[in-house]
Amino acid sequence: MSEPALRSQQNVVNESALAKKNTLHVHKPDASARFRPKKLFGRSKEISTLLKAYRRMTDQASNIREKILRRPEVVVISGADGVGKSSLAQTLNKPVTDEDGYFLRGKFDHLSARGEPFTAFIAAFTEFTKIVLSRGAETRQAMNQDIEAAVSEDVRILIEMIPSLALILELEKQEKKLGETSARQRFAFVFRKMMRGVFCPQRPLVILLDNVHFADQSSLDLLSTLIPDASNQGIMFVVTCRDALPDSPLATLLGRLEDANVEITRLRLQSLSDDTINTMVADILDLPMPQTKFLSDFIYQETSGNANFAIQFLDSLREKNLLRFDTKNMRWVVSEGGISQEMEGYNISGLIVECMMQLPSPLLDVMKVASCLGSTLDKLILDRVFGTCVSRHLFLASELGFLVYDSLLEQYLFVHDAFLNAAYSIIEKDKKRSSHLSIGRRLRRNLSADEFIRYIFVVMNQYRLGAEQIQNKEEKNAVAELCLLTAEKAVAASSFPTSSLYLELGIWLLGDELWADHYDLGLALFSTAAEVNYCTADFERVQALTSSVFDNAQCFQEKLRAYCTEVFTLGTMGKMEDAIVLGLDVLKKLGKPVPAHPIGRQVERETKKIKRLTNAKTNEAILRLQLMKDADKLASMKMMGFLFLYAHLCRPYLAAILTIRMVRLTLEGGLSALSSPAFSTYGMLLCSSGGDVDEGYRFGCLSLVLLERFKSSGSLAWMPRVYAGHYGCVSPWRRPFRESQEPLKRSIWIGLEYGDIEYSMLNASLYCFNLIDAGLPLPFIDEELQTFRDVMVLQRQEGALALVRPFSQFIRNLMGHEHDLVSATGQLLFDVTTTLALQTNAMNIFEMCFNRTILAFLFADYVLAFGMISQCERLFQHPMAGFDLCAVSYWTALVSLALAATSVGREKSRCIARSRRCIEMIEKWSLDSPHNLTARLYLLQAEEASVKGDSKRAYAKYLIAISVARKEQLLHEEAIATERAARHMLHLNDFASASPLLQRSYHLYLEWGAKGKAEHLKNEFSRCITD
């Protein structure tokens, strides 16, 4: 029977009337008989602040910089229970919906923190579905298109977690159990894509998250990625909470967000003043304020100005007939003497409990079970717990004022947390755990197989809360198996903290005899727990778990998962050499030994051998290879893939050998998802030390084909590694810089979602380096860097920050944000000399020296530039350098020629000879990469001709360099070439030709955003440059 039909039945109304005799203060179903204020009192300032925040979010950005700076608005409303936090937040509902926006509500409760992940988000977007459908077919169709465009093939991941979205997307809910592939296509990443693609200032979203102090860690983690993301335009988060304790997860999150320069509007609500309480009471009773003074003063005294408790107090007075409506005089009448006598020491919680205790026993049982399940009640779950339909009881509870029926969500909810807490307190303290266990057992027994998978977190949360009451060993074993299943489901939703919780519960249930009596299950629990704790950055726990596996696993193969996790953990902790040593030992045991410290000649020999093998095979022949099935070979491929980055940073020649061995394993043992990153890095090797751009680009493209082929088997997890190799290092040898930007940016977020933080942050660096190579405006690059620095802070990635901070400082200096523009120091990097001394990573040292080279050259300190680029050359003995090889050669030549112009004799000849070697390499490489290198080549040829005194040839080459840079939209290179042409003409004392070139260069630098450089140029040539 439908809920509306049930609500119309007269016998229910009669039952309701009977029960009302037993209540002290509960509300009647008629809204007119319930005391509710018509508006919020005493909150005008807070309402204004909320509206201002909303307007900031919906106002159109006036320029690209302002748009980039924008992030979702965040408002935190804190205060005691009942003070009116949710009511304040809901004042935004009307302005949002009036503008065709979406105001969504989700609530956490005392069971959320360790139960099903993302409950508030799921509830909010269930409401979103109902709103979309209520707005008609046209709105639904538009939303369908936008969601599908945003998430594409990952749409079923959304439906798995938020089934109601199927009503918008016209897809049936996916009922099957998530397998490994789905586990890798994680909910949080897809959810973020949807948020970015669906909402905007013209279609705003305000999402109210109530009781965030109860939020599960996965929801807090999701918030930590949604809030700093500048791509989330038109979104406002309003969270309500009790005052956060300094060491609470919520306080930690807010602190990290503020450390990442996220602006948070904080509203701390105090109780209402006595005058405001009087104004509210007078308004509710429609009486003059002097006539309500006694009553409101008494209410204020008993409730301390708590708005919700004050209203409950009025309801209680009415139920006790101490406040009655005089129908003759049509006004409310207060029994002042009765109030003073009966209501002294008023306690709202006690009255609610007293009222509930007088309910009929079946209804009281429903209320107690409901309180064990949380603030939002699922009728099917309650039906399964009791083995019968409980609709009548739920309706009666709503009639009595304990529950409210939300017609939009089609669910019952507790009216307020005070009612939930009161119902839960009725259960005796020593019986709470057994009550939860009983609910879990009934659900496990009564739910169908499909229902159990759907509600697995609800069921297992009850088992978790009652686990200490389980005595039977067989039941413990069965629940431990369910813990593993629940953990896998949590991983599928990117809820690693929840997954860890159930894995640890499973380990605890099996006890000390786990390895002896439940070996297979124990191995799975420990191995999975190690992987999950890596994703939560609990590295100490990871190492404790892996140590247990190493001590108890019966064979080497069964330790492999733990070895992989341990290697990843050591690398992430900065112990890259330790990770390499362990990984090489594992490879040796797998029968695939790799030399620990290969030398250059060994790399050359192995490169020649592997090239003979690959050159003999077409792409089609490689793609026809059988699938790799040998477990040891697959494990070897995986371990080599893990070790590559650490070797690339610490032992470059080992990185080359690992790449060659992965390609050889593929050709000999067959294709796998790991073949994709293998061919990507092989492309890097061939383009760099191999000197074969055609073959390198071929294998880079092949890696993308393989990535797509193995997509259904989980290769998406390897995308950040494939994209770093191909789009970050291989593609620029053949394609324009700009074509790599979107793939690199996409791989950043995928890496974060899949737990591959290192490659995610590497791609963030490559993306930003690419932006400057492509000549994009510096303010845009600066804000993109800020976004990713914020992510690095939130992810606690100090190693990635060490790489990005010098580049960020370099950008700030060019923009003129620092006093000393040449030294590469400032707000983000205080002391280059000290920082260099502390660095042990050659890549970080190289980046710092390289950035300083460019600054010194642009600000005409050629001696410093020469010293810095010489350091870069010494550091850059890398067989897999990527396109940076071209950059180093280009700046070496440019700096050497600039220094040659001011040198004489042998020193000048040495500089010219040094530049000539670099120019010859650029001439060769420009044939492969004309889009990225032609303008640079012409500038070098112009500078060389100028130094050699061939003025006519120099001027012609300068003009070609300027023209090519403009054609390729390389704004910075056009500016540099124009400046160098002007300096050449000044050297010839041709001021008439030099002046317009200087003026043009000045404006190009300004257009690029290099205000610091532009002002430096203007100061140097003030007579030639005007604004």
CSV table of N, CA and C in Angstrom, one decimal, residues 886-1007:
chain,number,residue,atom,x,y,z
A,886,CYS,N,66.2,19.2,-24.9
A,886,CYS,CA,66.1,20.4,-25.8
A,886,CYS,C,66.2,21.7,-25.1
A,887,ALA,N,65.5,21.8,-23.9
A,887,ALA,CA,65.5,23.0,-23.2
A,887,ALA,C,66.9,23.4,-22.7
A,888,VAL,N,67.6,22.4,-22.2
A,888,VAL,CA,68.9,22.6,-21.6
A,888,VAL,C,69.9,23.1,-22.8
A,889,SER,N,69.8,22.4,-23.9
A,889,SER,CA,70.6,22.8,-25.0
A,889,SER,C,70.3,24.2,-25.5
A,890,TYR,N,69.0,24.5,-25.6
A,890,TYR,CA,68.6,25.8,-26.0
A,890,TYR,C,69.1,26.9,-25.1
A,891,TRP,N,68.9,26.8,-23.8
A,891,TRP,CA,69.4,27.8,-22.9
A,891,TRP,C,70.9,27.9,-22.7
A,892,THR,N,71.5,26.7,-22.9
A,892,THR,CA,73.0,26.7,-22.9
A,892,THR,C,73.5,27.6,-24.1
A,893,ALA,N,72.9,27.4,-25.2
A,893,ALA,CA,73.4,28.1,-26.4
A,893,ALA,C,73.0,29.6,-26.3
A,894,LEU,N,71.8,29.9,-25.8
A,894,LEU,CA,71.4,31.3,-25.7
A,894,LEU,C,72.3,32.1,-24.7
A,895,VAL,N,72.5,31.4,-23.5
A,895,VAL,CA,73.4,32.1,-22.5
A,895,VAL,C,74.8,32.2,-23.0
A,896,SER,N,75.3,31.2,-23.6
A,896,SER,CA,76.7,31.2,-24.1
A,896,SER,C,76.9,32.3,-25.1
A,897,LEU,N,75.9,32.5,-26.0
A,897,LEU,CA,76.0,33.6,-27.0
A,897,LEU,C,75.9,35.0,-26.4
A,898,ALA,N,75.0,35.1,-25.4
A,898,ALA,CA,74.9,36.4,-24.7
A,898,ALA,C,76.2,36.7,-24.0
A,899,LEU,N,76.9,35.7,-23.4
A,899,LEU,CA,78.1,36.0,-22.7
A,899,LEU,C,79.3,36.2,-23.7
A,900,ALA,N,79.2,35.6,-24.9
A,900,ALA,CA,80.2,35.8,-25.9
A,900,ALA,C,80.2,37.2,-26.4
A,901,ALA,N,79.0,37.8,-26.5
A,901,ALA,CA,78.8,39.2,-27.0
A,901,ALA,C,79.6,40.2,-26.1
A,902,THR,N,79.8,39.8,-24.8
A,902,THR,CA,80.5,40.7,-23.9
A,902,THR,C,82.0,40.2,-23.6
A,903,SER,N,82.4,39.2,-24.3
A,903,SER,CA,83.7,38.6,-24.1
A,903,SER,C,84.6,38.9,-25.2
A,904,VAL,N,85.9,38.6,-25.1
A,904,VAL,CA,86.9,38.7,-26.1
A,904,VAL,C,87.8,37.6,-26.1
A,905,GLY,N,88.5,37.4,-27.2
A,905,GLY,CA,89.6,36.4,-27.3
A,905,GLY,C,89.1,35.0,-27.2
A,906,ARG,N,89.9,34.2,-26.4
A,906,ARG,CA,89.7,32.8,-26.2
A,906,ARG,C,88.4,32.5,-25.5
A,907,GLU,N,88.0,33.4,-24.6
A,907,GLU,CA,86.8,33.2,-23.9
A,907,GLU,C,85.6,33.3,-24.8
A,908,LYS,N,85.6,34.2,-25.7
A,908,LYS,CA,84.6,34.4,-26.7
A,908,LYS,C,84.5,33.2,-27.6
A,909,SER,N,85.6,32.7,-28.0
A,909,SER,CA,85.7,31.6,-28.9
A,909,SER,C,85.1,30.3,-28.3
A,910,ARG,N,85.4,30.1,-27.0
A,910,ARG,CA,84.9,29.0,-26.2
A,910,ARG,C,83.4,29.1,-26.1
A,911,CYS,N,82.9,30.3,-25.9
A,911,CYS,CA,81.4,30.4,-25.8
A,911,CYS,C,80.7,30.1,-27.1
A,912,ILE,N,81.3,30.6,-28.2
A,912,ILE,CA,80.7,30.4,-29.5
A,912,ILE,C,80.8,28.9,-29.9
A,913,ALA,N,81.9,28.2,-29.6
A,913,ALA,CA,82.0,26.8,-29.9
A,913,ALA,C,81.0,26.0,-29.1
A,914,ARG,N,80.8,26.4,-27.8
A,914,ARG,CA,79.9,25.7,-26.9
A,914,ARG,C,78.4,25.9,-27.5
A,915,SER,N,78.1,27.1,-27.9
A,915,SER,CA,76.8,27.3,-28.5
A,915,SER,C,76.6,26.6,-29.8
A,916,ARG,N,77.6,26.5,-30.6
A,916,ARG,CA,77.5,25.8,-31.9
A,916,ARG,C,77.1,24.4,-31.7
A,917,ARG,N,77.7,23.7,-30.7
A,917,ARG,CA,77.3,22.3,-30.5
A,917,ARG,C,75.9,22.2,-30.2
A,918,CYS,N,75.4,23.1,-29.4
A,918,CYS,CA,74.0,23.0,-29.0
A,918,CYS,C,73.1,23.4,-30.2
A,919,ILE,N,73.5,24.3,-31.0
A,919,ILE,CA,72.7,24.7,-32.1
A,919,ILE,C,72.6,23.6,-33.1
A,920,GLU,N,73.6,22.8,-33.3
A,920,GLU,CA,73.6,21.7,-34.2
A,920,GLU,C,72.6,20.7,-33.7
A,921,MET,N,72.5,20.5,-32.4
A,921,MET,CA,71.5,19.5,-31.9
A,921,MET,C,70.1,20.1,-32.1
A,922,ILE,N,69.9,21.4,-31.9
A,922,ILE,CA,68.6,22.0,-32.0
A,922,ILE,C,68.2,21.9,-33.5
A,923,GLU,N,69.1,22.1,-34.4
A,923,GLU,CA,68.8,22.0,-35.9
A,923,GLU,C,68.3,20.6,-36.2
A,924,LYS,N,68.9,19.6,-35.6
A,924,LYS,CA,68.4,18.2,-35.9
A,924,LYS,C,67.0,18.0,-35.2
A,925,TRP,N,66.9,18.4,-34.0
A,925,TRP,CA,65.6,18.1,-33.3
A,925,TRP,C,64.5,18.9,-33.8
A,926,SER,N,64.8,20.1,-34.4
A,926,SER,CA,63.7,20.9,-34.9
A,926,SER,C,63.0,20.3,-36.1
A,927,LEU,N,63.7,19.4,-36.8
A,927,LEU,CA,63.1,18.6,-37.9
A,927,LEU,C,62.0,17.7,-37.4
A,928,ASP,N,62.2,17.2,-36.1
A,928,ASP,CA,61.2,16.3,-35.5
A,928,ASP,C,60.1,17.2,-34.8
A,929,SER,N,60.5,18.3,-34.2
A,929,SER,CA,59.5,19.1,-33.4
A,929,SER,C,59.5,20.5,-33.9
A,930,PRO,N,59.0,20.7,-35.2
A,930,PRO,CA,59.0,22.1,-35.7
A,930,PRO,C,58.1,23.1,-35.0
A,931,HIS,N,57.0,22.6,-34.4
A,931,HIS,CA,56.1,23.5,-33.7
A,931,HIS,C,56.8,24.1,-32.5
A,932,ASN,N,57.6,23.3,-31.8
A,932,ASN,CA,58.2,23.8,-30.5
A,932,ASN,C,59.6,24.3,-30.6
A,933,LEU,N,60.3,24.0,-31.7
A,933,LEU,CA,61.7,24.3,-31.7
A,933,LEU,C,62.1,25.3,-32.8
A,934,THR,N,61.3,25.5,-33.8
A,934,THR,CA,61.7,26.3,-35.0
A,934,THR,C,62.0,27.8,-34.6
A,935,ALA,N,61.1,28.3,-33.8
A,935,ALA,CA,61.3,29.7,-33.3
A,935,ALA,C,62.6,29.8,-32.5
A,936,ARG,N,62.8,28.8,-31.7
A,936,ARG,CA,64.0,28.8,-30.9
A,936,ARG,C,65.3,28.7,-31.8
A,937,LEU,N,65.2,27.9,-32.8
A,937,LEU,CA,66.4,27.7,-33.7
A,937,LEU,C,66.7,29.0,-34.4
A,938,TYR,N,65.7,29.7,-34.9
A,938,TYR,CA,65.9,30.9,-35.6
A,938,TYR,C,66.5,32.0,-34.7
A,939,LEU,N,66.1,32.0,-33.4
A,939,LEU,CA,66.6,33.0,-32.5
A,939,LEU,C,68.1,32.7,-32.2
A,940,LEU,N,68.4,31.4,-32.0
A,940,LEU,CA,69.8,31.0,-31.8
A,940,LEU,C,70.7,31.4,-33.0
A,941,GLN,N,70.2,31.1,-34.2
A,941,GLN,CA,70.9,31.5,-35.4
A,941,GLN,C,71.1,33.0,-35.5
A,942,ALA,N,70.1,33.7,-35.1
A,942,ALA,CA,70.2,35.2,-35.1
A,942,ALA,C,71.3,35.7,-34.1
A,943,GLU,N,71.2,35.1,-32.9
A,943,GLU,CA,72.2,35.5,-31.9
A,943,GLU,C,73.6,35.1,-32.3
A,944,GLU,N,73.8,34.0,-33.0
A,944,GLU,CA,75.1,33.5,-33.4
A,944,GLU,C,75.6,34.5,-34.5
A,945,ALA,N,74.8,34.8,-35.4
A,945,ALA,CA,75.2,35.7,-36.5
A,945,ALA,C,75.5,37.1,-35.9
A,946,SER,N,74.8,37.6,-34.9
A,946,SER,CA,75.0,38.9,-34.3
A,946,SER,C,76.4,38.9,-33.6
A,947,VAL,N,76.7,37.8,-32.9
A,947,VAL,CA,78.0,37.7,-32.2
A,947,VAL,C,79.2,37.7,-33.2
A,948,LYS,N,78.9,37.0,-34.3
A,948,LYS,CA,80.0,36.9,-35.4
A,948,LYS,C,80.1,38.1,-36.3
A,949,GLY,N,79.2,39.1,-36.1
A,949,GLY,CA,79.2,40.3,-36.8
A,949,GLY,C,78.5,40.3,-38.1
A,950,ASP,N,77.7,39.3,-38.4
A,950,ASP,CA,76.9,39.2,-39.6
A,950,ASP,C,75.5,39.9,-39.4
A,951,SER,N,75.5,41.2,-39.3
A,951,SER,CA,74.3,41.9,-38.9
A,951,SER,C,73.1,41.7,-39.8
A,952,LYS,N,73.4,41.7,-41.1
A,952,LYS,CA,72.2,41.5,-42.0
A,952,LYS,C,71.6,40.1,-41.8
A,953,ARG,N,72.4,39.1,-41.7
A,953,ARG,CA,71.8,37.8,-41.5
A,953,ARG,C,71.1,37.7,-40.1
A,954,ALA,N,71.7,38.3,-39.1
A,954,ALA,CA,71.2,38.3,-37.8
A,954,ALA,C,69.8,38.9,-37.8
A,955,TYR,N,69.6,40.1,-38.4
A,955,TYR,CA,68.4,40.8,-38.4
A,955,TYR,C,67.3,40.0,-39.1
A,956,ALA,N,67.6,39.4,-40.2
A,956,ALA,CA,66.7,38.6,-40.9
A,956,ALA,C,66.2,37.4,-40.1
A,957,LYS,N,67.2,36.7,-39.4
A,957,LYS,CA,66.8,35.6,-38.6
A,957,LYS,C,65.9,36.0,-37.4
A,958,TYR,N,66.2,37.2,-36.8
A,958,TYR,CA,65.4,37.7,-35.7
A,958,TYR,C,64.0,37.9,-36.2
A,959,LEU,N,63.8,38.4,-37.3
A,959,LEU,CA,62.4,38.7,-37.8
A,959,LEU,C,61.7,37.4,-38.1
A,960,ILE,N,62.4,36.4,-38.6
A,960,ILE,CA,61.8,35.1,-38.8
A,960,ILE,C,61.4,34.4,-37.5
A,961,ALA,N,62.3,34.5,-36.5
A,961,ALA,CA,62.0,34.0,-35.1
A,961,ALA,C,60.8,34.6,-34.5
A,962,ILE,N,60.7,35.9,-34.7
A,962,ILE,CA,59.5,36.6,-34.1
A,962,ILE,C,58.2,36.1,-34.9
A,963,SER,N,58.3,36.0,-36.2
A,963,SER,CA,57.1,35.6,-37.0
A,963,SER,C,56.7,34.2,-36.6
A,964,VAL,N,57.7,33.3,-36.5
A,964,VAL,CA,57.3,31.9,-36.2
A,964,VAL,C,56.7,31.8,-34.8
A,965,ALA,N,57.3,32.5,-33.9
A,965,ALA,CA,56.8,32.4,-32.5
A,965,ALA,C,55.4,32.9,-32.4
A,966,ARG,N,55.1,34.0,-33.2
A,966,ARG,CA,53.7,34.5,-33.2
A,966,ARG,C,52.8,33.5,-33.9
A,967,LYS,N,53.2,32.9,-34.9
A,967,LYS,CA,52.4,31.9,-35.6
A,967,LYS,C,52.1,30.7,-34.7
A,968,GLU,N,53.0,30.3,-33.9
A,968,GLU,CA,52.8,29.1,-33.0
A,968,GLU,C,52.2,29.5,-31.7
A,969,GLN,N,51.9,30.8,-31.5
A,969,GLN,CA,51.3,31.4,-30.3
A,969,GLN,C,52.2,31.2,-29.1
A,970,LEU,N,53.5,31.3,-29.3
A,970,LEU,CA,54.4,31.2,-28.2
A,970,LEU,C,54.8,32.6,-27.8
A,971,LEU,N,53.9,33.2,-27.0
A,971,LEU,CA,54.0,34.6,-26.6
A,971,LEU,C,55.3,35.0,-26.0
A,972,HIS,N,55.8,34.1,-25.1
A,972,HIS,CA,57.0,34.4,-24.4
A,972,HIS,C,58.2,34.4,-25.3
A,973,GLU,N,58.2,33.5,-26.3
A,973,GLU,CA,59.3,33.4,-27.2
A,973,GLU,C,59.3,34.6,-28.2
A,974,GLU,N,58.1,35.0,-28.5
A,974,GLU,CA,58.0,36.2,-29.4
A,974,GLU,C,58.6,37.5,-28.6
A,975,ALA,N,58.3,37.5,-27.3
A,975,ALA,CA,58.8,38.7,-26.5
A,975,ALA,C,60.3,38.6,-26.4
A,976,ILE,N,60.8,37.4,-26.1
A,976,ILE,CA,62.3,37.3,-26.0
A,976,ILE,C,63.0,37.6,-27.3
A,977,ALA,N,62.5,37.1,-28.4
A,977,ALA,CA,63.1,37.3,-29.7
A,977,ALA,C,63.0,38.8,-30.1
A,978,THR,N,61.9,39.4,-29.8
A,978,THR,CA,61.8,40.8,-30.1
A,978,THR,C,62.8,41.7,-29.3
A,979,GLU,N,62.9,41.3,-28.0
A,979,GLU,CA,63.9,42.0,-27.2
A,979,GLU,C,65.3,41.8,-27.7
A,980,ARG,N,65.7,40.6,-28.0
A,980,ARG,CA,67.0,40.3,-28.5
A,980,ARG,C,67.3,41.0,-29.8
A,981,ALA,N,66.3,41.1,-30.7
A,981,ALA,CA,66.4,41.9,-31.9
A,981,ALA,C,66.7,43.4,-31.6
A,982,ALA,N,66.0,43.9,-30.6
A,982,ALA,CA,66.2,45.3,-30.3
A,982,ALA,C,67.6,45.5,-29.7
A,983,ARG,N,68.1,44.6,-28.9
A,983,ARG,CA,69.4,44.8,-28.3
A,983,ARG,C,70.5,44.7,-29.5
A,984,HIS,N,70.2,43.8,-30.5
A,984,HIS,CA,71.1,43.8,-31.6
A,984,HIS,C,71.2,45.1,-32.3
A,985,MET,N,70.0,45.7,-32.6
A,985,MET,CA,70.0,47.0,-33.3
A,985,MET,C,70.6,48.1,-32.4
A,986,LEU,N,70.5,48.1,-31.1
A,986,LEU,CA,71.1,49.0,-30.3
A,986,LEU,C,72.6,48.9,-30.4
A,987,HIS,N,73.1,47.6,-30.4
A,987,HIS,CA,74.5,47.4,-30.6
A,987,HIS,C,75.1,48.0,-31.8
A,988,LEU,N,74.2,48.1,-32.9
A,988,LEU,CA,74.6,48.7,-34.1
A,988,LEU,C,74.3,50.2,-34.1
A,989,ASN,N,73.9,50.8,-33.0
A,989,ASN,CA,73.5,52.2,-32.8
A,989,ASN,C,72.4,52.6,-33.7
A,990,ASP,N,71.5,51.6,-34.1
A,990,ASP,CA,70.3,51.9,-34.9
A,990,ASP,C,69.1,52.1,-34.0
A,991,PHE,N,69.1,53.3,-33.3
A,991,PHE,CA,68.0,53.6,-32.3
A,991,PHE,C,66.6,53.6,-33.0
A,992,ALA,N,66.6,54.1,-34.2
A,992,ALA,CA,65.3,54.2,-34.9
A,992,ALA,C,64.7,52.8,-35.1
A,993,SER,N,65.4,51.8,-35.4
A,993,SER,CA,64.9,50.4,-35.5
A,993,SER,C,64.7,49.8,-34.2
A,994,ALA,N,65.6,50.1,-33.2
A,994,ALA,CA,65.5,49.4,-31.9
A,994,ALA,C,64.3,49.9,-31.1
A,995,SER,N,64.0,51.2,-31.2
A,995,SER,CA,62.9,51.7,-30.3
A,995,SER,C,61.6,51.0,-30.5
A,996,PRO,N,61.0,50.9,-31.7
A,996,PRO,CA,59.8,50.2,-31.8
A,996,PRO,C,59.8,48.7,-31.4
A,997,LEU,N,61.0,48.1,-31.5
A,997,LEU,CA,61.2,46.7,-31.1
A,997,LEU,C,61.1,46.6,-29.6
A,998,LEU,N,61.8,47.6,-28.9
A,998,LEU,CA,61.8,47.6,-27.5
A,998,LEU,C,60.3,47.8,-26.9
A,999,GLN,N,59.6,48.8,-27.6
A,999,GLN,CA,58.3,49.1,-27.2
A,999,GLN,C,57.4,47.8,-27.4
A,1000,ARG,N,57.6,47.1,-28.5
A,1000,ARG,CA,56.8,45.9,-28.8
A,1000,ARG,C,57.1,44.8,-27.8
A,1001,SER,N,58.4,44.7,-27.5
A,1001,SER,CA,58.8,43.6,-26.5
A,1001,SER,C,58.2,43.9,-25.1
A,1002,TYR,N,58.2,45.2,-24.7
A,1002,TYR,CA,57.7,45.6,-23.4
A,1002,TYR,C,56.2,45.2,-23.3
A,1003,HIS,N,55.4,45.5,-24.3
A,1003,HIS,CA,54.0,45.1,-24.3
A,1003,HIS,C,53.7,43.6,-24.4
A,1004,LEU,N,54.6,42.9,-25.1
A,1004,LEU,CA,54.5,41.5,-25.2
A,1004,LEU,C,54.7,40.8,-23.8
A,1005,TYR,N,55.7,41.3,-23.1
A,1005,TYR,CA,56.0,40.9,-21.7
A,1005,TYR,C,54.8,41.1,-20.8
A,1006,LEU,N,54.2,42.3,-20.9
A,1006,LEU,CA,53.0,42.6,-20.1
A,1006,LEU,C,51.9,41.7,-20.5
A,1007,GLU,N,51.7,41.5,-21.8
A,1007,GLU,CA,50.6,40.5,-22.2
A,1007,GLU,C,50.9,39.1,-21.7
